[in-house]
Coordinates of C-alpha atoms and ligand atoms in Angstrom, one line a residue:
M2 CA -12.1 57.9 30.0
H3 CA -13.3 58.7 26.3
K4 CA -10.2 59.3 24.3
I5 CA -10.0 61.9 21.7
Y6 CA -7.5 61.1 18.9
L7 CA -6.2 64.3 17.2
D8 CA -3.3 62.8 15.5
Y9 CA -4.4 61.5 12.2
A10 CA -1.5 63.2 10.1
A11 CA 0.7 60.5 11.9
A12 CA -1.4 57.6 11.7
T13 CA -4.8 56.6 10.7
P14 CA -6.8 53.3 12.0
L15 CA -7.5 50.7 9.4
D16 CA -10.9 50.9 7.7
S17 CA -13.0 47.6 8.3
K18 CA -13.9 47.5 4.6
V19 CA -10.2 47.7 3.8
K20 CA -9.2 45.0 6.3
E21 CA -11.9 42.7 4.9
A22 CA -10.5 43.3 1.3
M23 CA -7.0 42.2 2.6
E24 CA -7.8 39.4 4.5
P25 CA -8.1 36.6 1.9
Y26 CA -4.7 37.4 0.9
L27 CA -3.3 36.8 4.2
A28 CA -4.5 33.3 4.4
E29 CA -6.4 31.4 1.6
K30 CA -5.1 33.7 -1.3
F31 CA -1.5 33.4 0.1
Y32 CA 0.3 32.4 -3.4
N33 CA 3.3 33.9 -5.0
P34 CA 1.8 35.9 -7.7
S35 CA 4.8 35.1 -9.9
A36 CA 3.9 31.2 -9.7
T37 CA 2.7 29.3 -12.5
Y38 CA -0.7 27.4 -11.3
L39 CA -3.8 29.1 -12.0
A40 CA -4.5 30.0 -8.3
A41 CA -1.4 32.1 -8.2
K42 CA -2.2 33.5 -11.6
A43 CA -5.5 34.6 -10.2
V44 CA -3.7 36.4 -7.2
H45 CA -1.5 38.0 -10.0
G46 CA -4.4 39.0 -11.5
D47 CA -5.9 40.6 -8.3
I48 CA -2.7 42.7 -7.6
E49 CA -3.1 43.9 -11.3
E50 CA -6.5 44.9 -10.6
A51 CA -5.5 46.8 -7.6
R52 CA -2.7 48.6 -9.7
G53 CA -5.6 49.8 -12.2
R54 CA -7.7 50.9 -9.5
V55 CA -4.9 53.0 -7.9
A56 CA -4.0 54.2 -11.4
H57 CA -7.6 55.5 -11.8
W58 CA -7.1 58.0 -9.1
F59 CA -3.9 59.5 -11.0
G60 CA -5.7 59.4 -14.3
A61 CA -2.7 57.1 -15.1
R62 CA -1.8 53.9 -16.9
P63 CA -1.5 51.0 -14.5
S64 CA 2.2 50.8 -16.0
E65 CA 2.6 54.0 -14.3
I66 CA 2.2 52.8 -10.7
I67 CA 4.7 51.0 -8.6
F68 CA 3.8 49.7 -5.3
T69 CA 6.2 50.4 -2.3
A70 CA 6.5 49.8 1.3
G71 CA 5.1 53.4 2.4
G72 CA 5.8 56.8 1.6
T73 CA 9.4 56.9 2.6
E74 CA 10.3 54.3 -0.1
A75 CA 8.2 56.1 -2.7
N76 CA 10.0 59.3 -1.9
N77 CA 13.6 57.6 -2.1
L78 CA 12.7 56.1 -5.4
A79 CA 11.6 59.1 -6.9
I80 CA 14.6 61.2 -5.6
Q81 CA 17.3 58.7 -5.8
G82 CA 16.0 56.8 -8.8
V83 CA 15.9 60.0 -10.9
M84 CA 19.1 61.5 -9.5
Q85 CA 21.1 58.2 -10.4
A86 CA 19.8 58.0 -13.9
F87 CA 21.2 61.6 -14.3
P88 CA 24.4 61.8 -12.8
G89 CA 26.1 65.0 -11.6
K90 CA 22.8 66.9 -12.3
Q91 CA 20.8 68.9 -9.8
V92 CA 17.6 68.4 -7.8
I93 CA 15.5 71.2 -5.9
V94 CA 13.4 70.5 -2.8
S95 CA 11.4 73.0 -0.8
S96 CA 12.7 73.6 2.6
I97 CA 9.8 72.0 4.4
E98 CA 9.8 68.9 2.7
H99 CA 9.5 65.5 4.9
E100 CA 12.9 63.9 5.9
S101 CA 12.6 61.3 3.6
V102 CA 12.5 63.5 0.7
L103 CA 15.4 66.1 2.4
A104 CA 17.9 63.4 3.5
P105 CA 18.0 61.7 -0.2
A106 CA 18.1 64.8 -1.9
R107 CA 21.2 65.8 0.3
R108 CA 23.2 62.8 -1.4
Y109 CA 23.2 64.6 -4.9
K110 CA 23.7 68.2 -5.8
S111 CA 20.7 69.8 -4.4
K112 CA 19.4 73.2 -3.2
E113 CA 16.6 73.8 -0.8
A114 CA 14.1 76.3 -2.0
T115 CA 12.6 78.8 0.8
V116 CA 9.0 79.4 1.6
N117 CA 7.0 82.1 2.8
P118 CA 5.8 82.8 6.3
D119 CA 2.7 80.9 5.7
G120 CA 4.6 78.0 4.3
T121 CA 4.0 78.3 0.6
I122 CA 6.9 78.1 -1.9
D123 CA 8.4 81.2 -2.9
L124 CA 7.9 80.9 -6.7
A125 CA 10.3 83.8 -7.6
A126 CA 13.0 82.3 -5.5
L127 CA 12.2 78.7 -6.7
E128 CA 12.5 80.2 -10.7
K129 CA 15.9 81.6 -9.7
L130 CA 17.4 78.3 -8.3
I131 CA 16.6 76.2 -11.5
T132 CA 19.7 75.9 -13.8
N133 CA 20.2 74.1 -17.0
Q134 CA 21.5 71.3 -14.9
T135 CA 18.3 70.9 -13.0
V136 CA 16.7 67.7 -13.6
L137 CA 14.0 67.3 -10.6
L138 CA 12.0 69.4 -8.5
S139 CA 10.4 67.7 -5.5
I140 CA 7.9 69.9 -3.8
M141 CA 5.2 68.4 -1.5
Y142 CA 1.6 68.6 -2.0
A143 CA 0.7 69.4 1.5
N144 CA 2.9 69.9 4.4
N145 CA 2.5 67.3 7.2
E146 CA 3.3 69.9 10.1
I147 CA 1.6 73.0 9.4
G148 CA -0.8 71.7 6.4
T149 CA -0.1 74.2 4.0
I150 CA -0.8 73.2 0.1
Q151 CA 1.4 74.1 -2.4
P152 CA 0.7 75.5 -5.7
I153 CA 1.7 72.3 -7.6
R154 CA -0.2 73.4 -10.9
E155 CA 1.7 76.6 -10.9
I156 CA 4.8 75.2 -10.5
S157 CA 4.2 72.8 -13.2
R158 CA 3.4 75.6 -15.4
L159 CA 6.8 77.2 -14.6
L160 CA 8.5 73.7 -15.6
Q161 CA 6.7 74.0 -18.7
K162 CA 7.9 77.4 -19.5
I163 CA 11.6 76.1 -18.7
R164 CA 11.2 73.2 -20.7
K165 CA 10.4 75.3 -23.9
S166 CA 13.3 77.3 -23.4
R167 CA 15.6 74.2 -23.0
K168 CA 14.2 73.0 -26.1
A169 CA 15.0 76.3 -27.8
D170 CA 18.6 76.3 -26.4
G171 CA 19.1 72.6 -27.4
N172 CA 19.3 71.3 -23.9
D173 CA 17.8 68.0 -23.9
L174 CA 17.9 67.5 -20.1
P175 CA 14.4 66.9 -18.8
I176 CA 13.1 68.6 -15.8
Y177 CA 10.5 66.4 -13.9
L178 CA 8.2 67.5 -11.1
H179 CA 7.8 64.9 -8.2
T180 CA 5.2 65.7 -5.5
D181 CA 4.9 63.9 -2.1
A182 CA 0.9 63.7 -1.6
A183 CA 1.3 61.5 1.6
Q184 CA -0.8 64.0 3.5
A185 CA -3.0 65.4 0.5
S186 CA -4.3 62.2 -0.8
Q187 CA -7.3 61.8 0.9
Y188 CA -8.6 65.3 0.5
L189 CA -7.1 66.6 -2.8
D190 CA -7.2 65.9 -6.1
L191 CA -4.4 63.3 -7.4
H192 CA -4.8 63.6 -11.2
A193 CA -1.2 63.9 -12.4
A194 CA -2.1 65.5 -15.9
R195 CA -4.2 68.0 -14.0
L196 CA -1.5 68.6 -11.3
G197 CA 1.2 68.5 -14.0
A198 CA 3.6 66.3 -12.0
D199 CA 5.6 63.5 -13.2
L200 CA 6.0 61.6 -10.1
I201 CA 3.7 61.3 -7.1
T202 CA 4.0 59.5 -3.7
I203 CA 1.0 58.3 -1.8
N204 CA 1.2 56.4 1.4
G205 CA -1.5 53.9 2.5
G206 CA -0.9 54.4 6.4
K207 CA -2.2 57.9 6.2
I208 CA -5.5 57.0 4.3
Y209 CA -7.1 54.2 6.8
G210 CA -5.0 51.7 4.9
P211 CA -2.2 49.4 6.2
K212 CA 1.1 50.9 7.3
Q213 CA 4.2 50.1 5.0
T214 CA 2.2 50.2 2.0
G215 CA 2.3 53.0 -0.5
A216 CA 2.9 53.8 -4.2
L217 CA 4.9 56.2 -6.6
Y218 CA 3.2 57.4 -9.9
I219 CA 5.9 57.6 -12.4
K220 CA 4.8 59.1 -15.8
T221 CA 5.6 57.1 -18.7
G222 CA 9.1 58.0 -20.3
V223 CA 10.5 59.4 -16.9
K224 CA 14.1 57.8 -16.6
F225 CA 14.9 56.5 -13.3
Q226 CA 17.4 53.8 -11.6
P227 CA 15.4 51.2 -9.4
Q228 CA 16.3 51.1 -5.9
I229 CA 15.7 47.5 -4.9
L230 CA 17.1 45.1 -7.1
G231 CA 16.3 41.2 -7.2
G232 CA 13.6 39.1 -8.9
G233 CA 12.5 41.9 -11.2
Q234 CA 8.8 42.3 -9.8
E235 CA 7.0 45.7 -10.8
R236 CA 8.4 45.7 -14.0
G237 CA 11.9 45.8 -12.5
A238 CA 11.2 48.8 -10.7
R239 CA 11.0 47.4 -7.4
S240 CA 11.8 43.8 -6.8
G241 CA 10.5 41.4 -4.3
T242 CA 7.6 39.3 -3.9
E243 CA 4.6 41.5 -4.1
N244 CA 2.9 42.6 -0.8
V245 CA -0.5 41.6 -2.3
A246 CA -2.8 42.3 0.8
G247 CA -0.9 45.5 0.8
A248 CA -1.7 46.5 -2.6
V249 CA -5.3 45.3 -2.3
G250 CA -5.6 47.2 1.0
L251 CA -4.2 50.4 -0.6
A252 CA -6.2 50.4 -3.5
A253 CA -9.2 49.8 -1.4
A254 CA -8.3 52.7 0.8
L255 CA -7.9 55.1 -2.0
D256 CA -11.0 54.4 -3.6
L257 CA -12.7 55.0 -0.1
V258 CA -11.0 58.3 0.5
Q259 CA -11.0 59.6 -2.9
G260 CA -14.8 58.5 -3.7
R261 CA -15.9 60.5 -0.7
R262 CA -13.1 63.2 -0.6
H263 CA -15.4 66.4 -1.3
E264 CA -17.8 65.8 1.6
E265 CA -15.3 64.4 4.0
A266 CA -13.1 67.5 3.3
E267 CA -16.1 69.8 3.9
R268 CA -17.1 67.9 7.2
V269 CA -13.4 68.2 8.8
R270 CA -13.1 71.6 7.7
I271 CA -15.9 73.0 9.3
L272 CA -14.7 71.2 12.7
R273 CA -11.2 72.4 11.8
D274 CA -12.5 76.2 11.7
Q275 CA -14.5 75.4 14.8
L276 CA -11.1 74.3 16.9
M277 CA -9.4 77.1 15.4
E278 CA -12.0 79.9 16.7
L279 CA -12.3 78.2 19.9
V280 CA -8.4 78.0 20.6
E281 CA -8.1 81.6 19.5
A282 CA -11.1 82.7 21.6
S283 CA -10.0 80.9 24.8
I284 CA -5.8 81.1 24.8
P285 CA -4.6 84.5 25.0
G286 CA -1.5 85.1 22.6
V287 CA -2.1 82.0 20.5
V288 CA -0.8 81.9 17.0
I289 CA -2.3 79.9 14.1
N290 CA 0.7 78.7 11.9
G291 CA 0.4 77.9 8.5
S292 CA -1.9 79.4 5.6
R293 CA -5.5 80.2 6.4
V294 CA -6.5 79.7 3.0
R295 CA -4.2 77.0 1.3
R296 CA -4.5 74.6 4.3
L297 CA -5.2 71.0 4.4
P298 CA -9.0 70.5 5.9
N299 CA -8.0 68.5 8.9
N300 CA -4.7 70.4 9.9
V301 CA -4.6 72.9 13.1
H302 CA -1.2 74.0 14.0
I303 CA -0.5 76.6 17.0
T304 CA 2.2 78.1 18.8
I305 CA 1.2 78.9 22.6
P306 CA 4.0 81.6 23.7
G307 CA 5.7 80.3 26.8
V308 CA 4.2 76.9 26.9
D309 CA 6.3 73.6 26.8
N310 CA 4.9 71.6 24.2
E311 CA 6.3 68.1 25.5
R312 CA 4.9 68.8 28.9
L313 CA 1.6 70.0 27.4
L314 CA 1.5 66.9 25.3
M315 CA 1.8 64.7 28.4
A316 CA -1.0 66.8 30.3
L317 CA -3.3 66.5 27.3
D318 CA -2.5 62.6 27.0
D319 CA -3.5 62.2 30.9
K320 CA -6.6 63.9 30.1
G321 CA -7.3 61.6 27.1
I322 CA -6.2 63.8 24.0
M323 CA -3.8 62.4 21.8
C324 CA -2.0 64.9 19.4
A325 CA 1.6 65.6 18.4
A326 CA 4.3 68.5 19.0
G327 CA 5.3 68.2 15.2
S328 CA 5.6 65.7 12.9
A329 CA 5.6 62.1 14.4
C330 CA 8.9 61.5 12.7
S331 CA 10.7 64.4 14.1
A332 CA 9.2 63.9 17.5
S333 CA 11.7 61.9 19.0
K334 CA 14.7 64.3 18.0
E335 CA 16.2 67.1 19.9
E336 CA 16.4 69.6 17.2
S337 CA 13.1 71.9 16.8
S338 CA 11.0 71.5 13.9
H339 CA 12.9 72.4 10.3
V340 CA 9.4 73.3 9.0
L341 CA 8.8 75.8 11.8
R342 CA 12.3 77.2 11.4
A343 CA 11.7 77.4 7.7
I344 CA 8.5 79.5 8.1
G345 CA 10.8 81.9 10.4
K346 CA 9.7 80.7 14.1
T347 CA 12.3 80.6 16.8
D348 CA 13.4 77.3 18.5
N349 CA 11.4 78.7 21.8
Q350 CA 8.3 79.3 19.1
A351 CA 8.8 75.8 17.9
Y352 CA 9.1 74.0 21.4
S353 CA 5.7 76.0 22.1
S354 CA 3.9 74.4 19.4
L355 CA 1.3 71.6 18.9
R356 CA -0.4 70.1 15.9
L357 CA -3.9 68.8 16.2
S358 CA -5.1 66.8 13.1
L359 CA -8.4 65.7 12.5
G360 CA -9.9 62.7 10.7
R361 CA -12.9 60.4 10.1
M362 CA -13.8 59.9 13.8
T363 CA -13.5 63.3 15.0
K364 CA -16.8 64.8 16.1
S365 CA -17.8 68.4 17.1
A366 CA -18.0 67.4 20.9
D367 CA -14.3 66.2 20.4
I368 CA -13.5 69.5 19.2
I369 CA -15.1 71.5 22.0
K370 CA -13.7 69.1 24.6
A371 CA -10.2 69.4 23.3
A372 CA -10.3 73.1 23.2
E373 CA -11.5 73.4 26.8
V374 CA -8.9 71.1 28.1
L375 CA -6.3 72.6 26.2
A376 CA -7.4 76.1 27.5
S377 CA -7.4 74.8 31.0
L378 CA -4.0 73.5 30.8
V379 CA -2.3 76.6 29.6
E380 CA -3.9 79.1 32.1
Ligands
LIG430 C1 4.4 64.1 3.9 C2 5.0 62.8 4.1 N1 5.8 62.3 3.4 C3 6.2 61.0 3.8 C4 5.8 60.4 4.9 C5 6.8 58.8 5.3 O1 5.8 58.1 5.5 P1 6.1 56.5 6.2 O2 6.9 56.9 7.3 O3 4.9 56.0 6.1 O4 7.0 56.0 5.2 C6 5.2 61.0 5.8 C7 4.8 60.3 7.1 O5 4.5 61.0 8.1 C8 4.6 62.3 5.4 O6 3.8 62.9 6.3

């Protein structure tokens, strides 16, 4: 049976060029980059070269990039790192963040900003939550369930205004903007200054790179406490012998996705729209969740009233179609999705929802087949 994979938001296959770039570091170039002999120094040079390549896409200096073991760790470093550097201060997150932002934020004084029914942040409500004690905002670039893209530049303009008024008031508490770009980094601009972000998370496993690889961009001057202490690697920001193959793989993966992001976004956007049109035409009462306009080009998220999504997923799997009920991370939980509740869906609507996320191997024929099978199963 021809399998149709529509769960790229959960995991992407390793690009063969990425694998090729990584292979030498798994075998003959195995040296510890901190060792003193020439062969090890060369490996050290290679990891720094990878850091430079990652930095390029953020418009950043290499010293502003910290390699991590995935998006979860990068988000934890951003939230816990900053909050521990400013004891007693406040962090604001959006109510639809990934759990790897929500859970660490809850350890500190935190507030959750509401979102509009299309998943975009309610800017006026966000502004009201900010106090003279707020040191960090963490608002994701694009949502992993419903695909909504947040107006990061507008949020950063709001923070500029707040920084000015703090200066005038003699309040020297900084206010930083972190954005989790785990789902956005293959289709959207990551340039930190253009976005106005001080910290940015990326995740190798979502961009055809290896899982458990990622990076956090941290703008020079941002105060934070390292979370993993030890031998002082990554300039003391993240100890532990470097995952050289992982860092090289992440850099190669980022080069590949960012290098052709406009063409690929356009290609999948056409397929996404085709899938939404087919689903709307063939399934009565279906609702498309998330924004129509500010939406990841590879995301389709639907509610089919009266349908049990767990059963539907199994039936789809039987027919060779792999997709998701929500995010992969919340899929095993009993609770309905916090993202869907935040956009005003009931538990029943949440349990009738499906996410289909497209990617590099998705073809038009797959879309037609998936829509056909879906319609036949919910008849
Ligand atoms: C938006 C977002 N942030 C963070 C993560 C966490 O990534 P990982 O589980 O690879 O650490 C994910 C993964 O699904 C994600 O979609």
